[in-house]
């Protein structure tokens, strides 16, 4: 959020810097008309507010990286194209599906790692990250005391550890009741489809 605010401020300053103030514009005088002197200006010429105005010409492009305090102190700015914001380790056990059990690495932005459905999993994470509810609920465990159906979906368990969109993730999932089954299914294809 702070990065976006700072970027908006820089872009706004660049737009203002390229605008020519009306008080300094001197257009051509039409033939046959006489100039009666300088055009009146709203800028004070005497008193405490009459300080010299800096010449703000256009800003150089490209815009330099943001200061370190805006990007977590690493000094990289937002211009790093190869910055991986999602890096997860997914460990799955007891699914009963061939090839689904094991520990897999998943990286998104760009897609990489050993996850068998890496691109589809990254697409699912991006879809969930596009909504506020998705960002808040995707890895959140079922709250204590939630009324869940007593349906046993199998002995499959999973643990997901790492970072997702720059936020720390450490969660477990199972198929022990209806709430956990729904949660597992919402994480497919990050977790294997064991239906």
PDB file of C-alpha atoms in Angstrom:
ATOM      1  CA  UNK A   1       0.000   0.000   0.000  1.00  0.00           C
ATOM      2  CA  UNK A   2       2.817   2.373   0.900  1.00  0.00           C
ATOM      3  CA  UNK A   3       4.589   1.516  -2.357  1.00  0.00           C
ATOM      4  CA  UNK A   4       1.504   2.413  -4.376  1.00  0.00           C
ATOM      5  CA  UNK A   5       1.095   5.686  -2.493  1.00  0.00           C
ATOM      6  CA  UNK A   6       4.712   6.647  -3.089  1.00  0.00           C
ATOM      7  CA  UNK A   7       4.494   5.691  -6.760  1.00  0.00           C
ATOM      8  CA  UNK A   8       1.320   7.744  -7.148  1.00  0.00           C
ATOM      9  CA  UNK A   9       3.081  10.735  -5.582  1.00  0.00           C
ATOM     10  CA  UNK A  10       6.071  10.388  -7.926  1.00  0.00           C
ATOM     11  CA  UNK A  11       3.841  10.119 -10.998  1.00  0.00           C
ATOM     12  CA  UNK A  12       1.772  13.100  -9.839  1.00  0.00           C
ATOM     13  CA  UNK A  13       4.920  15.184  -9.378  1.00  0.00           C
ATOM     14  CA  UNK A  14       6.102  14.186 -12.835  1.00  0.00           C
ATOM     15  CA  UNK A  15       2.802  15.305 -14.340  1.00  0.00           C
ATOM     16  CA  UNK A  16       2.914  18.607 -12.460  1.00  0.00           C
ATOM     17  CA  UNK A  17       6.512  19.199 -13.439  1.00  0.00           C
ATOM     18  CA  UNK A  18       5.723  18.954 -17.123  1.00  0.00           C
ATOM     19  CA  UNK A  19       2.815  21.414 -16.941  1.00  0.00           C
ATOM     20  CA  UNK A  20       3.743  24.984 -17.838  1.00  0.00           C
ATOM     21  CA  UNK A  21       2.355  27.492 -15.316  1.00  0.00           C
ATOM     22  CA  UNK A  22       0.063  30.057 -16.924  1.00  0.00           C
ATOM     23  CA  UNK A  23       1.897  32.934 -15.266  1.00  0.00           C
ATOM     24  CA  UNK A  24       5.140  32.133 -17.076  1.00  0.00           C
ATOM     25  CA  UNK A  25       3.611  31.367 -20.460  1.00  0.00           C
ATOM     26  CA  UNK A  26       4.385  34.038 -22.995  1.00  0.00           C
ATOM     27  CA  UNK A  27       2.445  33.458 -26.140  1.00  0.00           C
ATOM     28  CA  UNK A  28       2.917  35.409 -29.356  1.00  0.00           C
ATOM     29  CA  UNK A  29       1.303  38.825 -29.480  1.00  0.00           C
ATOM     30  CA  UNK A  30      -1.284  39.111 -32.220  1.00  0.00           C
ATOM     31  CA  UNK A  31      -0.398  41.539 -34.980  1.00  0.00           C
ATOM     32  CA  UNK A  32      -1.971  44.914 -34.551  1.00  0.00           C
ATOM     33  CA  UNK A  33      -2.428  44.579 -30.787  1.00  0.00           C
ATOM     34  CA  UNK A  34      -0.288  46.274 -28.241  1.00  0.00           C
ATOM     35  CA  UNK A  35       1.146  44.702 -25.157  1.00  0.00           C
ATOM     36  CA  UNK A  36       0.273  46.598 -22.020  1.00  0.00           C
ATOM     37  CA  UNK A  37       3.060  45.024 -19.957  1.00  0.00           C
ATOM     38  CA  UNK A  38       3.369  41.856 -17.919  1.00  0.00           C
ATOM     39  CA  UNK A  39       0.337  39.671 -17.347  1.00  0.00           C
ATOM     40  CA  UNK A  40      -0.841  39.826 -13.710  1.00  0.00           C
ATOM     41  CA  UNK A  41      -0.013  36.727 -11.715  1.00  0.00           C
ATOM     42  CA  UNK A  42      -1.473  35.073  -8.638  1.00  0.00           C
ATOM     43  CA  UNK A  43       2.052  34.429  -7.398  1.00  0.00           C
ATOM     44  CA  UNK A  44       3.117  37.034  -4.782  1.00  0.00           C
ATOM     45  CA  UNK A  45       6.049  39.213  -5.786  1.00  0.00           C
ATOM     46  CA  UNK A  46       6.708  40.743  -2.367  1.00  0.00           C
ATOM     47  CA  UNK A  47       6.425  39.595   1.232  1.00  0.00           C
ATOM     48  CA  UNK A  48       7.269  36.297   2.945  1.00  0.00           C
ATOM     49  CA  UNK A  49       5.602  34.170   0.236  1.00  0.00           C
ATOM     50  CA  UNK A  50       7.633  35.699  -2.573  1.00  0.00           C
ATOM     51  CA  UNK A  51      10.417  33.123  -2.320  1.00  0.00           C
ATOM     52  CA  UNK A  52      11.981  32.092  -5.572  1.00  0.00           C
ATOM     53  CA  UNK A  53      10.124  29.257  -7.220  1.00  0.00           C
ATOM     54  CA  UNK A  54      12.305  26.346  -8.210  1.00  0.00           C
ATOM     55  CA  UNK A  55      12.407  25.380 -11.844  1.00  0.00           C
ATOM     56  CA  UNK A  56      10.835  21.939 -11.866  1.00  0.00           C
ATOM     57  CA  UNK A  57      11.409  20.715 -15.421  1.00  0.00           C
ATOM     58  CA  UNK A  58      10.385  17.207 -16.432  1.00  0.00           C
ATOM     59  CA  UNK A  59      11.601  14.330 -14.294  1.00  0.00           C
ATOM     60  CA  UNK A  60      14.098  11.934 -15.868  1.00  0.00           C
ATOM     61  CA  UNK A  61      12.729   8.553 -16.915  1.00  0.00           C
ATOM     62  CA  UNK A  62      12.807   5.796 -15.833  1.00  0.00           C
ATOM     63  CA  UNK A  63      11.870   6.622 -12.271  1.00  0.00           C
ATOM     64  CA  UNK A  64      14.609   5.391  -9.908  1.00  0.00           C
ATOM     65  CA  UNK A  65      13.818   2.629  -7.384  1.00  0.00           C
ATOM     66  CA  UNK A  66      11.908   3.622  -4.291  1.00  0.00           C
ATOM     67  CA  UNK A  67      13.869   4.335  -1.116  1.00  0.00           C
ATOM     68  CA  UNK A  68      14.699   1.401   1.141  1.00  0.00           C
ATOM     69  CA  UNK A  69      12.109   2.256   3.769  1.00  0.00           C
ATOM     70  CA  UNK A  70       9.316   1.680   1.226  1.00  0.00           C
ATOM     71  CA  UNK A  71      10.396  -1.810   0.167  1.00  0.00           C
ATOM     72  CA  UNK A  72      11.202  -3.404   3.498  1.00  0.00           C
ATOM     73  CA  UNK A  73      14.723  -1.999   3.755  1.00  0.00           C
ATOM     74  CA  UNK A  74      16.211  -4.102   0.962  1.00  0.00           C
ATOM     75  CA  UNK A  75      16.735  -1.139  -1.370  1.00  0.00           C
ATOM     76  CA  UNK A  76      15.460  -3.016  -4.427  1.00  0.00           C
ATOM     77  CA  UNK A  77      12.421  -0.867  -5.157  1.00  0.00           C
ATOM     78  CA  UNK A  78       9.478  -2.199  -7.103  1.00  0.00           C
ATOM     79  CA  UNK A  79      11.318  -2.549 -10.388  1.00  0.00           C
ATOM     80  CA  UNK A  80      12.606  -6.062  -9.734  1.00  0.00           C
ATOM     81  CA  UNK A  81      10.914  -8.234 -12.347  1.00  0.00           C
ATOM     82  CA  UNK A  82      12.350 -11.501 -11.026  1.00  0.00           C
ATOM     83  CA  UNK A  83      11.187 -11.046  -7.427  1.00  0.00           C
ATOM     84  CA  UNK A  84       9.367 -14.210  -6.282  1.00  0.00           C
ATOM     85  CA  UNK A  85       6.537 -13.280  -3.928  1.00  0.00           C
ATOM     86  CA  UNK A  86       5.167 -16.814  -3.536  1.00  0.00           C
ATOM     87  CA  UNK A  87       7.366 -19.675  -2.424  1.00  0.00           C
ATOM     88  CA  UNK A  88       5.622 -22.596  -0.705  1.00  0.00           C
ATOM     89  CA  UNK A  89       6.605 -26.055   0.482  1.00  0.00           C
ATOM     90  CA  UNK A  90       3.628 -28.414   0.256  1.00  0.00           C
ATOM     91  CA  UNK A  91       3.868 -31.740   2.141  1.00  0.00           C
ATOM     92  CA  UNK A  92       1.060 -34.248   1.510  1.00  0.00           C
ATOM     93  CA  UNK A  93       0.510 -37.681   3.125  1.00  0.00           C
ATOM     94  CA  UNK A  94      -2.003 -40.548   3.063  1.00  0.00           C
ATOM     95  CA  UNK A  95      -3.988 -39.470   0.007  1.00  0.00           C
ATOM     96  CA  UNK A  96      -4.263 -42.908  -1.527  1.00  0.00           C
ATOM     97  CA  UNK A  97      -3.600 -41.353  -4.950  1.00  0.00           C
ATOM     98  CA  UNK A  98      -0.500 -42.433  -6.844  1.00  0.00           C
ATOM     99  CA  UNK A  99       2.043 -39.606  -7.109  1.00  0.00           C
ATOM    100  CA  UNK A 100       0.085 -37.245  -4.856  1.00  0.00           C
ATOM    101  CA  UNK A 101       1.994 -37.958  -1.628  1.00  0.00           C
ATOM    102  CA  UNK A 102       5.309 -36.222  -1.063  1.00  0.00           C
ATOM    103  CA  UNK A 103       6.910 -32.844  -0.499  1.00  0.00           C
ATOM    104  CA  UNK A 104       6.754 -30.359  -3.361  1.00  0.00           C
ATOM    105  CA  UNK A 105       8.189 -26.879  -3.858  1.00  0.00           C
ATOM    106  CA  UNK A 106       6.015 -24.228  -5.527  1.00  0.00           C
ATOM    107  CA  UNK A 107       7.208 -20.825  -6.760  1.00  0.00           C
ATOM    108  CA  UNK A 108       5.020 -18.289  -8.502  1.00  0.00           C
ATOM    109  CA  UNK A 109       6.131 -15.201 -10.409  1.00  0.00           C
ATOM    110  CA  UNK A 110       7.750 -16.914 -12.359  1.00  0.00           C
ATOM    111  CA  UNK A 111       6.378 -20.433 -11.951  1.00  0.00           C
ATOM    112  CA  UNK A 112       8.932 -22.952 -10.751  1.00  0.00           C
ATOM    113  CA  UNK A 113       9.669 -25.705  -8.277  1.00  0.00           C
ATOM    114  CA  UNK A 114       8.812 -29.399  -8.208  1.00  0.00           C
ATOM    115  CA  UNK A 115       5.026 -29.121  -7.783  1.00  0.00           C
ATOM    116  CA  UNK A 116       3.329 -31.451 -10.321  1.00  0.00           C
ATOM    117  CA  UNK A 117       0.710 -28.828 -11.253  1.00  0.00           C
ATOM    118  CA  UNK A 118       2.800 -25.697 -10.727  1.00  0.00           C
ATOM    119  CA  UNK A 119       1.120 -23.347 -13.212  1.00  0.00           C
ATOM    120  CA  UNK A 120      -2.420 -24.384 -12.218  1.00  0.00           C
ATOM    121  CA  UNK A 121      -1.525 -23.985  -8.525  1.00  0.00           C
ATOM    122  CA  UNK A 122      -0.073 -20.511  -9.139  1.00  0.00           C
ATOM    123  CA  UNK A 123      -3.194 -19.569 -11.110  1.00  0.00           C
ATOM    124  CA  UNK A 124      -5.378 -20.692  -8.167  1.00  0.00           C
ATOM    125  CA  UNK A 125      -3.315 -18.650  -5.712  1.00  0.00           C
ATOM    126  CA  UNK A 126      -3.508 -15.594  -7.989  1.00  0.00           C
ATOM    127  CA  UNK A 127      -7.276 -16.027  -8.285  1.00  0.00           C
ATOM    128  CA  UNK A 128      -7.651 -16.160  -4.504  1.00  0.00           C
ATOM    129  CA  UNK A 129      -5.293 -13.212  -4.052  1.00  0.00           C
ATOM    130  CA  UNK A 130      -7.387 -11.052  -6.372  1.00  0.00           C
ATOM    131  CA  UNK A 131     -10.177 -10.716  -3.788  1.00  0.00           C
ATOM    132  CA  UNK A 132      -9.986  -9.491  -0.225  1.00  0.00           C
ATOM    133  CA  UNK A 133     -11.992 -12.473   1.047  1.00  0.00           C
ATOM    134  CA  UNK A 134      -9.627 -14.841  -0.751  1.00  0.00           C
ATOM    135  CA  UNK A 135      -6.543 -13.209   0.778  1.00  0.00           C
ATOM    136  CA  UNK A 136      -8.075 -13.458   4.243  1.00  0.00           C
ATOM    137  CA  UNK A 137      -9.541 -16.962   4.040  1.00  0.00           C
ATOM    138  CA  UNK A 138      -7.372 -19.124   1.786  1.00  0.00           C
ATOM    139  CA  UNK A 139      -4.901 -20.380   4.395  1.00  0.00           C
ATOM    140  CA  UNK A 140      -6.902 -19.586   7.538  1.00  0.00           C
ATOM    141  CA  UNK A 141      -7.743 -22.685   9.622  1.00  0.00           C
ATOM    142  CA  UNK A 142     -11.333 -23.513  10.503  1.00  0.00           C
ATOM    143  CA  UNK A 143     -12.144 -21.530  13.670  1.00  0.00           C
ATOM    144  CA  UNK A 144     -12.644 -23.495  16.891  1.00  0.00           C
ATOM    145  CA  UNK A 145     -16.297 -24.197  17.668  1.00  0.00           C
ATOM    146  CA  UNK A 146     -17.432 -24.094  14.027  1.00  0.00           C
ATOM    147  CA  UNK A 147     -20.359 -26.423  13.344  1.00  0.00           C
ATOM    148  CA  UNK A 148     -19.145 -28.887  10.704  1.00  0.00           C
ATOM    149  CA  UNK A 149     -20.774 -31.946   9.189  1.00  0.00           C
ATOM    150  CA  UNK A 150     -19.374 -35.214  10.476  1.00  0.00           C
ATOM    151  CA  UNK A 151     -18.286 -36.522   7.091  1.00  0.00           C
ATOM    152  CA  UNK A 152     -14.939 -38.285   6.996  1.00  0.00           C
ATOM    153  CA  UNK A 153     -13.185 -37.514   3.715  1.00  0.00           C
ATOM    154  CA  UNK A 154     -10.179 -39.760   4.241  1.00  0.00           C
ATOM    155  CA  UNK A 155      -6.873 -39.790   6.080  1.00  0.00           C
ATOM    156  CA  UNK A 156      -5.086 -37.301   3.824  1.00  0.00           C
ATOM    157  CA  UNK A 157      -3.147 -34.552   5.590  1.00  0.00           C
ATOM    158  CA  UNK A 158      -1.082 -31.677   4.284  1.00  0.00           C
ATOM    159  CA  UNK A 159       1.130 -28.909   5.572  1.00  0.00           C
ATOM    160  CA  UNK A 160       1.871 -25.734   3.628  1.00  0.00           C
ATOM    161  CA  UNK A 161       4.781 -23.536   4.743  1.00  0.00           C
ATOM    162  CA  UNK A 162       6.410 -20.515   3.107  1.00  0.00           C
ATOM    163  CA  UNK A 163       5.332 -17.130   1.769  1.00  0.00           C
ATOM    164  CA  UNK A 164       2.313 -16.212  -0.332  1.00  0.00           C
ATOM    165  CA  UNK A 165       2.236 -12.730  -1.890  1.00  0.00           C
ATOM    166  CA  UNK A 166       4.927 -11.739   0.593  1.00  0.00           C
ATOM    167  CA  UNK A 167       2.975 -12.967   3.660  1.00  0.00           C
ATOM    168  CA  UNK A 168       4.117 -15.846   5.885  1.00  0.00           C
ATOM    169  CA  UNK A 169       2.114 -19.066   5.609  1.00  0.00           C
ATOM    170  CA  UNK A 170       2.199 -22.042   7.984  1.00  0.00           C
ATOM    171  CA  UNK A 171      -0.979 -24.102   7.903  1.00  0.00           C
ATOM    172  CA  UNK A 172      -2.209 -27.674   7.943  1.00  0.00           C
ATOM    173  CA  UNK A 173      -5.151 -29.236   6.149  1.00  0.00           C
ATOM    174  CA  UNK A 174      -6.989 -32.545   6.466  1.00  0.00           C
ATOM    175  CA  UNK A 175     -10.228 -34.186   5.365  1.00  0.00           C
ATOM    176  CA  UNK A 176     -11.545 -35.106   8.829  1.00  0.00           C
ATOM    177  CA  UNK A 177     -14.929 -33.286   8.584  1.00  0.00           C
ATOM    178  CA  UNK A 178     -17.056 -31.238   6.202  1.00  0.00           C
ATOM    179  CA  UNK A 179     -15.325 -27.924   6.987  1.00  0.00           C
ATOM    180  CA  UNK A 180     -11.863 -29.372   6.430  1.00  0.00           C
ATOM    181  CA  UNK A 181     -12.981 -31.122   3.232  1.00  0.00           C
ATOM    182  CA  UNK A 182     -14.298 -27.790   1.899  1.00  0.00           C
ATOM    183  CA  UNK A 183     -11.056 -26.076   2.914  1.00  0.00           C
ATOM    184  CA  UNK A 184      -8.962 -28.787   1.209  1.00  0.00           C
ATOM    185  CA  UNK A 185     -11.064 -28.519  -1.953  1.00  0.00           C
ATOM    186  CA  UNK A 186     -10.610 -24.728  -2.011  1.00  0.00           C
ATOM    187  CA  UNK A 187      -6.838 -25.301  -2.104  1.00  0.00           C
ATOM    188  CA  UNK A 188      -6.942 -27.669  -5.110  1.00  0.00           C
ATOM    189  CA  UNK A 189      -4.668 -27.749  -7.229  1.00  0.00           C
ATOM    190  CA  UNK A 190      -2.167 -26.494  -4.629  1.00  0.00           C
ATOM    191  CA  UNK A 191      -3.211 -29.666  -2.799  1.00  0.00           C
ATOM    192  CA  UNK A 192      -4.043 -32.794  -4.827  1.00  0.00           C
ATOM    193  CA  UNK A 193      -7.634 -33.524  -5.800  1.00  0.00           C
ATOM    194  CA  UNK A 194      -8.449 -36.688  -3.827  1.00  0.00           C
ATOM    195  CA  UNK A 195     -12.213 -36.844  -4.425  1.00  0.00           C
TER     196      UNK A 195
END
